C-alpha cells in the first residue's frame, strides 16, 4: 500500500513511518519541519522520502497514486493551540479538512485521522465511549471535533475515513516530547531528582504508548474496509486510565532517589476516564503492549544511555510551545506560522 504520512518528523510520525515501511508499505512523508531540531537519540533505521511543505500549501499532485493518508501534522497539544487560537483553527481544522478533500478527489481510499481523547474534556460518571458527548475545553480539542464532524460527511463507497482518538501519549521517541505528562515527570525525575506537583494529581488521564498508537494505525490500514469505514476508535486500554498522582508515583518508583510531593487542587479541570473496549474487540490485531511503568523504565534506560542533561530537557527542542515561540521570536516563522525566507526578511 502506498501511504502518505503527514508529520513524519514529529513525536509519533518518527515512530510510525519506520514501522509501516518495515511492514512493506511504500511510505511518503510530509512535514513542515518545525521540530527538526528536536532530535534526542538515533534509532531510526528506515526513514521515508519526505516532502517538506506546510500542510496549507499541499496540492492535488501530492496525492497522486496514494492508497491511504495518515494525517497527524497539526499544531500539537493544548498550550500550543492557545498560543494562536485563530492560526490553530486555520491549520488544525481547515487545513486538515482540506487534506481530506484533496485525498478524496485524488481517489485515495483510506484516510486515518489522528484525533484525541481530549475531545471528552471534562467527564464524570462511567468511562466515556466513542458514543459519549464530546466536551472540548481548548482550541486544540475543539479542532479535533470539527475535523471529525466535517470529514465524516465525506465518507462514501470509495473514501473511508477512520478517526483515532488517542489517549495521552507517552514513551521514548527520537523526536522526543517532554510536554506530555509521563515524559515530563520522567525528565524531572532524572534531571532534578524531584517531582514537585503543583496540584493534588486527582484528575484522570487515559495513557497510551507511542508505539501502541503506531500499532493501531498499522491495524487500521490492514483491516477489512467494513471494520474501519467512518469509525471512531478510542486508542488505548481501559486498564491504563490513571490519576495523575498515580503516574507521578510510578515515575518516582522507577527513578531511584526521586522526591515526590503534591500541591492543592489544580486549575486544570480536564478529567476523564475512557473505555477502550471497542478498539480491543473490533479492530483486528490490536492490543496495547505498554503500560505506564514499562514506559517509565524505557525512558530511564534512554536517559541513562544518552546522559540526558537538564539543559536538553528544558530546552525548546522537545517542548512544542517553547519551540514555536522560539521560531516566532527569532523571525523564522511569521505571525501566520509560515516559514520566512531569509532573503525576503530584509
mmCIF file of C-alpha atoms in Angstrom:
data_model
loop_
_atom_site.group_PDB
_atom_site.id
_atom_site.type_symbol
_atom_site.label_atom_id
_atom_site.label_comp_id
_atom_site.label_asym_id
_atom_site.label_seq_id
_atom_site.Cartn_x
_atom_site.Cartn_y
_atom_site.Cartn_z
ATOM 1 C CA UNK A 1 0.000 0.000 0.000
ATOM 2 C CA UNK A 2 1.329 3.476 -0.853
ATOM 3 C CA UNK A 3 0.786 5.683 2.183
ATOM 4 C CA UNK A 4 1.316 9.401 2.780
ATOM 5 C CA UNK A 5 2.093 10.060 6.449
ATOM 6 C CA UNK A 6 1.929 13.721 7.439
ATOM 7 C CA UNK A 7 4.021 14.768 10.400
ATOM 8 C CA UNK A 8 6.794 12.220 9.836
ATOM 9 C CA UNK A 9 9.281 14.387 11.729
ATOM 10 C CA UNK A 10 7.103 14.572 14.817
ATOM 11 C CA UNK A 11 6.955 12.574 18.035
ATOM 12 C CA UNK A 12 4.576 9.947 16.648
ATOM 13 C CA UNK A 13 5.437 10.150 12.966
ATOM 14 C CA UNK A 14 9.097 9.298 13.521
ATOM 15 C CA UNK A 15 7.948 6.000 15.051
ATOM 16 C CA UNK A 16 5.028 5.264 12.746
ATOM 17 C CA UNK A 17 6.740 5.728 9.374
ATOM 18 C CA UNK A 18 9.568 3.215 10.029
ATOM 19 C CA UNK A 19 7.049 0.670 11.318
ATOM 20 C CA UNK A 20 4.897 0.941 8.199
ATOM 21 C CA UNK A 21 7.971 0.712 5.977
ATOM 22 C CA UNK A 22 9.073 -2.398 7.859
ATOM 23 C CA UNK A 23 5.685 -3.951 7.150
ATOM 24 C CA UNK A 24 6.176 -3.430 3.425
ATOM 25 C CA UNK A 25 4.232 -0.244 2.841
ATOM 26 C CA UNK A 26 5.575 2.356 0.418
ATOM 27 C CA UNK A 27 5.649 5.413 2.684
ATOM 28 C CA UNK A 28 5.974 9.065 1.689
ATOM 29 C CA UNK A 29 6.293 11.682 4.415
ATOM 30 C CA UNK A 30 5.121 15.277 4.599
ATOM 31 C CA UNK A 31 6.332 17.712 7.246
ATOM 32 C CA UNK A 32 6.838 21.446 7.592
ATOM 33 C CA UNK A 33 9.937 20.960 9.747
ATOM 34 C CA UNK A 34 9.080 22.989 12.844
ATOM 35 C CA UNK A 35 10.557 20.369 15.171
ATOM 36 C CA UNK A 36 13.553 19.268 13.143
ATOM 37 C CA UNK A 37 15.938 20.309 15.924
ATOM 38 C CA UNK A 38 14.215 18.071 18.482
ATOM 39 C CA UNK A 39 16.430 15.029 17.979
ATOM 40 C CA UNK A 40 17.013 13.117 21.243
ATOM 41 C CA UNK A 41 18.681 9.923 20.001
ATOM 42 C CA UNK A 42 19.221 7.996 16.810
ATOM 43 C CA UNK A 43 17.075 4.898 16.490
ATOM 44 C CA UNK A 44 15.599 5.236 13.012
ATOM 45 C CA UNK A 45 16.708 2.536 10.606
ATOM 46 C CA UNK A 46 14.242 3.453 7.883
ATOM 47 C CA UNK A 47 13.149 6.974 7.021
ATOM 48 C CA UNK A 48 10.715 7.806 4.237
ATOM 49 C CA UNK A 49 11.214 10.245 1.414
ATOM 50 C CA UNK A 50 9.725 13.402 2.881
ATOM 51 C CA UNK A 51 8.042 16.364 1.217
ATOM 52 C CA UNK A 52 8.925 19.488 3.209
ATOM 53 C CA UNK A 53 5.816 21.602 2.857
ATOM 54 C CA UNK A 54 3.294 23.382 5.053
ATOM 55 C CA UNK A 55 0.048 21.401 5.002
ATOM 56 C CA UNK A 56 -1.713 24.588 3.890
ATOM 57 C CA UNK A 57 0.401 24.516 0.705
ATOM 58 C CA UNK A 58 -0.260 20.942 -0.414
ATOM 59 C CA UNK A 59 -1.666 20.448 -3.902
ATOM 60 C CA UNK A 60 -3.612 17.729 -5.667
ATOM 61 C CA UNK A 61 -0.368 16.420 -7.171
ATOM 62 C CA UNK A 62 0.892 15.458 -3.700
ATOM 63 C CA UNK A 63 -1.823 12.772 -3.537
ATOM 64 C CA UNK A 64 -1.347 11.089 -6.912
ATOM 65 C CA UNK A 65 -1.139 7.309 -6.722
ATOM 66 C CA UNK A 66 -1.780 7.015 -2.995
ATOM 67 C CA UNK A 67 -3.833 4.266 -1.392
ATOM 68 C CA UNK A 68 -4.016 5.835 2.060
ATOM 69 C CA UNK A 69 -3.254 9.002 4.005
ATOM 70 C CA UNK A 70 -2.397 9.030 7.717
ATOM 71 C CA UNK A 71 -2.814 12.605 8.875
ATOM 72 C CA UNK A 72 -1.235 13.786 12.112
ATOM 73 C CA UNK A 73 0.587 17.000 11.061
ATOM 74 C CA UNK A 74 -1.123 19.633 13.189
ATOM 75 C CA UNK A 75 -0.128 22.067 15.921
ATOM 76 C CA UNK A 76 0.024 19.634 18.783
ATOM 77 C CA UNK A 77 -1.246 19.886 22.359
ATOM 78 C CA UNK A 78 -3.393 22.320 24.277
ATOM 79 C CA UNK A 79 -0.859 25.031 25.283
ATOM 80 C CA UNK A 80 0.365 25.329 21.698
ATOM 81 C CA UNK A 81 -3.194 25.644 20.457
ATOM 82 C CA UNK A 82 -3.824 28.521 22.843
ATOM 83 C CA UNK A 83 -0.737 30.415 21.631
ATOM 84 C CA UNK A 84 -2.610 31.493 18.482
ATOM 85 C CA UNK A 85 -6.170 30.042 18.562
ATOM 86 C CA UNK A 86 -7.041 31.538 15.167
ATOM 87 C CA UNK A 87 -3.999 30.000 13.474
ATOM 88 C CA UNK A 88 -4.709 26.739 15.282
ATOM 89 C CA UNK A 89 -8.143 26.595 13.644
ATOM 90 C CA UNK A 90 -6.659 27.554 10.281
ATOM 91 C CA UNK A 91 -4.130 24.724 10.422
ATOM 92 C CA UNK A 92 -5.741 22.042 12.555
ATOM 93 C CA UNK A 93 -9.333 22.388 11.376
ATOM 94 C CA UNK A 94 -9.426 23.962 7.925
ATOM 95 C CA UNK A 95 -6.031 22.620 6.876
ATOM 96 C CA UNK A 96 -6.862 19.078 7.929
ATOM 97 C CA UNK A 97 -10.247 19.111 6.197
ATOM 98 C CA UNK A 98 -8.544 20.345 3.031
ATOM 99 C CA UNK A 99 -6.077 17.432 3.248
ATOM 100 C CA UNK A 100 -9.026 15.038 3.338
ATOM 101 C CA UNK A 101 -10.765 16.809 0.441
ATOM 102 C CA UNK A 102 -7.669 16.609 -1.753
ATOM 103 C CA UNK A 103 -7.119 12.982 -0.824
ATOM 104 C CA UNK A 104 -10.677 12.040 -1.711
ATOM 105 C CA UNK A 105 -10.545 13.953 -5.008
ATOM 106 C CA UNK A 106 -7.348 12.078 -5.907
ATOM 107 C CA UNK A 107 -9.014 8.713 -5.350
ATOM 108 C CA UNK A 108 -7.338 7.851 -2.037
ATOM 109 C CA UNK A 109 -9.390 5.102 -0.451
ATOM 110 C CA UNK A 110 -8.365 5.287 3.221
ATOM 111 C CA UNK A 111 -7.884 8.338 5.426
ATOM 112 C CA UNK A 112 -6.683 7.837 9.007
ATOM 113 C CA UNK A 113 -7.024 10.921 11.205
ATOM 114 C CA UNK A 114 -5.135 11.318 14.480
ATOM 115 C CA UNK A 115 -7.710 12.694 16.874
ATOM 116 C CA UNK A 116 -7.514 12.752 20.673
ATOM 117 C CA UNK A 117 -9.337 11.685 23.808
ATOM 118 C CA UNK A 118 -9.005 15.338 24.846
ATOM 119 C CA UNK A 119 -12.268 15.890 22.915
ATOM 120 C CA UNK A 120 -14.033 14.498 26.017
ATOM 121 C CA UNK A 121 -12.702 17.376 28.133
ATOM 122 C CA UNK A 122 -14.470 17.044 31.477
ATOM 123 C CA UNK A 123 -16.454 13.869 32.051
ATOM 124 C CA UNK A 124 -17.901 12.362 35.212
ATOM 125 C CA UNK A 125 -19.536 9.038 35.890
ATOM 126 C CA UNK A 126 -18.921 5.988 33.723
ATOM 127 C CA UNK A 127 -15.974 5.631 31.376
ATOM 128 C CA UNK A 128 -16.669 7.583 28.193
ATOM 129 C CA UNK A 129 -17.058 5.704 24.923
ATOM 130 C CA UNK A 130 -16.985 6.691 21.280
ATOM 131 C CA UNK A 131 -20.720 7.408 21.591
ATOM 132 C CA UNK A 132 -20.356 9.772 24.557
ATOM 133 C CA UNK A 133 -20.860 13.519 24.024
ATOM 134 C CA UNK A 134 -17.707 15.484 23.331
ATOM 135 C CA UNK A 135 -16.846 18.410 25.574
ATOM 136 C CA UNK A 136 -13.689 20.103 24.238
ATOM 137 C CA UNK A 137 -12.066 22.608 26.596
ATOM 138 C CA UNK A 138 -9.360 24.051 24.334
ATOM 139 C CA UNK A 139 -8.813 25.215 20.759
ATOM 140 C CA UNK A 140 -6.774 22.082 20.101
ATOM 141 C CA UNK A 141 -9.544 19.735 21.244
ATOM 142 C CA UNK A 142 -12.244 21.808 19.539
ATOM 143 C CA UNK A 143 -10.451 21.469 16.213
ATOM 144 C CA UNK A 144 -10.327 17.703 16.624
ATOM 145 C CA UNK A 145 -14.113 17.546 16.996
ATOM 146 C CA UNK A 146 -14.629 19.807 13.969
ATOM 147 C CA UNK A 147 -12.366 17.737 11.726
ATOM 148 C CA UNK A 148 -14.132 14.547 12.800
ATOM 149 C CA UNK A 149 -17.507 16.146 12.019
ATOM 150 C CA UNK A 150 -16.535 17.512 8.615
ATOM 151 C CA UNK A 151 -14.505 14.559 7.335
ATOM 152 C CA UNK A 152 -17.127 12.017 8.435
ATOM 153 C CA UNK A 153 -19.535 13.658 5.978
ATOM 154 C CA UNK A 154 -17.151 12.803 3.123
ATOM 155 C CA UNK A 155 -17.351 9.043 3.664
ATOM 156 C CA UNK A 156 -18.785 7.042 0.792
ATOM 157 C CA UNK A 157 -18.177 3.801 -1.072
ATOM 158 C CA UNK A 158 -14.784 4.965 -2.313
ATOM 159 C CA UNK A 159 -13.482 7.025 0.626
ATOM 160 C CA UNK A 160 -13.153 5.511 4.109
ATOM 161 C CA UNK A 161 -12.056 7.824 6.923
ATOM 162 C CA UNK A 162 -11.139 6.453 10.355
ATOM 163 C CA UNK A 163 -10.776 8.601 13.458
ATOM 164 C CA UNK A 164 -8.262 7.588 16.136
ATOM 165 C CA UNK A 165 -8.944 9.266 19.481
ATOM 166 C CA UNK A 166 -5.594 8.653 21.118
ATOM 167 C CA UNK A 167 -5.192 8.621 24.873
ATOM 168 C CA UNK A 168 -2.400 10.812 26.277
ATOM 169 C CA UNK A 169 0.769 9.563 24.646
ATOM 170 C CA UNK A 170 3.973 8.607 26.449
ATOM 171 C CA UNK A 171 7.234 6.820 25.786
ATOM 172 C CA UNK A 172 10.548 7.352 24.046
ATOM 173 C CA UNK A 173 10.809 8.717 20.503
ATOM 174 C CA UNK A 174 13.784 10.053 18.535
ATOM 175 C CA UNK A 175 11.697 13.224 18.075
ATOM 176 C CA UNK A 176 11.011 13.431 21.783
ATOM 177 C CA UNK A 177 8.371 15.460 23.565
ATOM 178 C CA UNK A 178 8.722 16.459 27.205
ATOM 179 C CA UNK A 179 5.467 18.433 27.316
ATOM 180 C CA UNK A 180 3.257 15.400 27.952
ATOM 181 C CA UNK A 181 2.699 14.159 31.450
ATOM 182 C CA UNK A 182 4.630 10.903 31.899
ATOM 183 C CA UNK A 183 7.540 12.051 29.740
ATOM 184 C CA UNK A 184 7.702 15.342 31.605
ATOM 185 C CA UNK A 185 7.647 13.740 35.042
ATOM 186 C CA UNK A 186 10.308 11.237 33.963
ATOM 187 C CA UNK A 187 12.527 14.063 32.723
ATOM 188 C CA UNK A 188 12.106 15.902 36.031
ATOM 189 C CA UNK A 189 12.885 12.756 37.998
ATOM 190 C CA UNK A 190 16.085 12.184 36.022
ATOM 191 C CA UNK A 191 17.419 15.745 35.855
ATOM 192 C CA UNK A 192 16.335 17.140 39.246
ATOM 193 C CA UNK A 193 15.613 14.051 41.391
ATOM 194 C CA UNK A 194 12.386 15.763 42.374
ATOM 195 C CA UNK A 195 8.751 15.792 41.261
ATOM 196 C CA UNK A 196 7.032 18.728 42.952
ATOM 197 C CA UNK A 197 3.426 18.551 41.767
ATOM 198 C CA UNK A 198 1.624 21.899 41.732
ATOM 199 C CA UNK A 199 -1.734 20.099 42.012
ATOM 200 C CA UNK A 200 -3.124 17.222 44.029
ATOM 201 C CA UNK A 201 -2.942 14.958 40.978
ATOM 202 C CA UNK A 202 -6.577 13.912 41.244
ATOM 203 C CA UNK A 203 -7.635 14.288 37.550
ATOM 204 C CA UNK A 204 -7.908 11.141 35.468
ATOM 205 C CA UNK A 205 -5.989 10.627 32.245
ATOM 206 C CA UNK A 206 -6.026 7.648 29.894
ATOM 207 C CA UNK A 207 -2.498 6.785 28.738
ATOM 208 C CA UNK A 208 -1.132 5.030 25.641
ATOM 209 C CA UNK A 209 2.422 4.409 24.492
ATOM 210 C CA UNK A 210 3.506 5.996 21.219
ATOM 211 C CA UNK A 211 4.393 2.559 19.831
ATOM 212 C CA UNK A 212 0.883 1.289 20.601
ATOM 213 C CA UNK A 213 -0.516 4.280 18.692
ATOM 214 C CA UNK A 214 1.664 3.287 15.735
ATOM 215 C CA UNK A 215 0.368 -0.270 16.076
ATOM 216 C CA UNK A 216 -3.231 0.954 15.953
ATOM 217 C CA UNK A 217 -2.611 2.758 12.653
ATOM 218 C CA UNK A 218 -0.989 -0.339 11.191
ATOM 219 C CA UNK A 219 -4.033 -2.376 12.222
ATOM 220 C CA UNK A 220 -6.407 0.114 10.579
ATOM 221 C CA UNK A 221 -4.504 0.015 7.289
ATOM 222 C CA UNK A 222 -4.619 -3.789 7.195
ATOM 223 C CA UNK A 223 -8.198 -4.183 8.463
ATOM 224 C CA UNK A 224 -11.148 -5.004 6.206
ATOM 225 C CA UNK A 225 -12.844 -1.857 4.957
ATOM 226 C CA UNK A 226 -16.110 -2.657 6.746
ATOM 227 C CA UNK A 227 -14.292 -2.738 10.094
ATOM 228 C CA UNK A 228 -12.890 0.778 9.838
ATOM 229 C CA UNK A 229 -15.100 2.730 7.442
ATOM 230 C CA UNK A 230 -16.117 6.023 9.106
ATOM 231 C CA UNK A 231 -15.420 4.556 12.540
ATOM 232 C CA UNK A 232 -14.127 6.287 15.657
ATOM 233 C CA UNK A 233 -11.748 4.353 17.896
ATOM 234 C CA UNK A 234 -10.537 5.368 21.327
ATOM 235 C CA UNK A 235 -6.903 4.231 21.241
ATOM 236 C CA UNK A 236 -5.593 2.705 24.448
ATOM 237 C CA UNK A 237 -6.520 0.169 27.123
ATOM 238 C CA UNK A 238 -9.205 0.607 29.780
ATOM 239 C CA UNK A 239 -6.770 -0.693 32.408
ATOM 240 C CA UNK A 240 -4.484 2.231 31.595
ATOM 241 C CA UNK A 241 -6.659 5.002 32.994
ATOM 242 C CA UNK A 242 -4.576 6.669 35.691
ATOM 243 C CA UNK A 243 -4.967 9.550 38.078
ATOM 244 C CA UNK A 244 -2.111 11.978 37.516
ATOM 245 C CA UNK A 245 -0.878 11.273 41.050
ATOM 246 C CA UNK A 246 -0.603 7.562 40.169
ATOM 247 C CA UNK A 247 1.546 8.422 37.161
ATOM 248 C CA UNK A 248 3.793 10.541 39.379
ATOM 249 C CA UNK A 249 4.102 7.728 41.916
ATOM 250 C CA UNK A 250 5.016 5.207 39.212
ATOM 251 C CA UNK A 251 7.700 7.516 37.834
ATOM 252 C CA UNK A 252 9.109 8.229 41.310
ATOM 253 C CA UNK A 253 9.416 4.493 41.958
ATOM 254 C CA UNK A 254 11.181 3.839 38.640
ATOM 255 C CA UNK A 255 13.723 6.655 39.192
ATOM 256 C CA UNK A 256 15.542 5.907 42.481
ATOM 257 C CA UNK A 257 16.172 8.794 44.848
ATOM 258 C CA UNK A 258 13.363 10.927 43.428
ATOM 259 C CA UNK A 259 11.407 13.007 45.962
ATOM 260 C CA UNK A 260 7.690 13.330 45.255
ATOM 261 C CA UNK A 261 5.299 15.934 46.654
ATOM 262 C CA UNK A 262 1.810 17.175 45.835
ATOM 263 C CA UNK A 263 0.069 20.552 45.973
ATOM 264 C CA UNK A 264 -3.539 21.694 46.164
ATOM 265 C CA UNK A 265 -6.285 21.028 43.645
ATOM 266 C CA UNK A 266 -5.159 22.450 40.311
ATOM 267 C CA UNK A 267 -6.838 24.909 37.962
ATOM 268 C CA UNK A 268 -6.879 22.437 35.051
ATOM 269 C CA UNK A 269 -10.330 20.870 35.234
ATOM 270 C CA UNK A 270 -9.847 18.326 32.459
ATOM 271 C CA UNK A 271 -10.542 14.872 33.849
ATOM 272 C CA UNK A 272 -11.926 11.825 32.099
ATOM 273 C CA UNK A 273 -11.785 8.044 32.170
ATOM 274 C CA UNK A 274 -12.130 6.320 28.816
ATOM 275 C CA UNK A 275 -13.387 2.931 27.685
ATOM 276 C CA UNK A 276 -11.223 1.233 25.068
ATOM 277 C CA UNK A 277 -13.423 -1.823 24.656
ATOM 278 C CA UNK A 278 -14.292 -1.058 21.044
ATOM 279 C CA UNK A 279 -10.777 -0.978 19.620
ATOM 280 C CA UNK A 280 -9.667 -4.004 21.618
ATOM 281 C CA UNK A 281 -12.601 -6.098 20.406
ATOM 282 C CA UNK A 282 -13.379 -4.794 16.915
ATOM 283 C CA UNK A 283 -10.015 -3.793 15.395
ATOM 284 C CA UNK A 284 -8.249 -6.974 14.257
ATOM 285 C CA UNK A 285 -4.815 -7.439 15.787
ATOM 286 C CA UNK A 286 -4.853 -4.518 18.197
ATOM 287 C CA UNK A 287 -3.892 -4.668 21.860
ATOM 288 C CA UNK A 288 -1.645 -2.436 23.959
ATOM 289 C CA UNK A 289 1.784 -3.791 24.826
ATOM 290 C CA UNK A 290 2.925 -0.957 27.120
ATOM 291 C CA UNK A 291 1.708 0.327 30.491
ATOM 292 C CA UNK A 292 2.950 3.382 32.371
ATOM 293 C CA UNK A 293 5.564 1.530 34.415
ATOM 294 C CA UNK A 294 7.127 -0.115 31.376
ATOM 295 C CA UNK A 295 7.144 3.235 29.599
ATOM 296 C CA UNK A 296 8.872 4.948 32.525
ATOM 297 C CA UNK A 297 11.502 2.200 32.600
ATOM 298 C CA UNK A 298 12.081 2.652 28.864
ATOM 299 C CA UNK A 299 12.628 6.379 29.394
ATOM 300 C CA UNK A 300 15.048 5.768 32.261
ATOM 301 C CA UNK A 301 17.049 3.435 30.017
ATOM 302 C CA UNK A 302 17.199 6.057 27.252
ATOM 303 C CA UNK A 303 18.185 8.828 29.673
ATOM 304 C CA UNK A 304 20.978 6.671 31.090
ATOM 305 C CA UNK A 305 22.279 5.827 27.627
ATOM 306 C CA UNK A 306 22.384 9.406 26.351
ATOM 307 C CA UNK A 307 23.081 11.032 29.747
ATOM 308 C CA UNK A 308 20.174 13.461 29.366
ATOM 309 C CA UNK A 309 21.073 16.895 30.726
ATOM 310 C CA UNK A 310 18.810 19.432 32.392
ATOM 311 C CA UNK A 311 19.539 21.864 29.583
ATOM 312 C CA UNK A 312 18.366 19.383 26.963
ATOM 313 C CA UNK A 313 15.257 18.532 28.985
ATOM 314 C CA UNK A 314 14.152 22.132 29.439
ATOM 315 C CA UNK A 315 15.268 23.385 26.019
ATOM 316 C CA UNK A 316 12.874 24.360 23.220
ATOM 317 C CA UNK A 317 13.645 21.350 21.041
ATOM 318 C CA UNK A 318 11.411 18.988 22.985
ATOM 319 C CA UNK A 319 8.528 21.240 24.063
ATOM 320 C CA UNK A 320 6.103 22.285 21.348
ATOM 321 C CA UNK A 321 5.114 25.656 22.821
ATOM 322 C CA UNK A 322 8.728 26.677 23.516
ATOM 323 C CA UNK A 323 9.834 25.721 20.015
ATOM 324 C CA UNK A 324 7.088 27.659 18.245
ATOM 325 C CA UNK A 325 7.700 30.672 20.472
ATOM 326 C CA UNK A 326 11.403 30.446 19.636
ATOM 327 C CA UNK A 327 10.629 30.373 15.910
ATOM 328 C CA UNK A 328 8.375 33.422 16.307
ATOM 329 C CA UNK A 329 10.849 35.340 18.462
ATOM 330 C CA UNK A 330 13.727 34.750 16.052
ATOM 331 C CA UNK A 331 11.672 35.629 12.973
ATOM 332 C CA UNK A 332 11.979 32.191 11.432
ATOM 333 C CA UNK A 333 8.211 31.935 11.085
ATOM 334 C CA UNK A 334 5.757 34.804 10.716
ATOM 335 C CA UNK A 335 2.579 35.525 12.678
ATOM 336 C CA UNK A 336 0.687 33.068 10.473
ATOM 337 C CA UNK A 337 3.251 30.332 11.192
ATOM 338 C CA UNK A 338 4.649 30.240 7.659
ATOM 339 C CA UNK A 339 8.426 29.937 7.265
ATOM 340 C CA UNK A 340 10.156 33.238 6.451
ATOM 341 C CA UNK A 341 12.644 33.264 3.587
ATOM 342 C CA UNK A 342 15.838 34.878 4.979
ATOM 343 C CA UNK A 343 16.308 36.798 1.730
ATOM 344 C CA UNK A 344 12.805 38.259 1.990
ATOM 345 C CA UNK A 345 13.133 39.065 5.697
ATOM 346 C CA UNK A 346 15.339 42.024 4.854
#
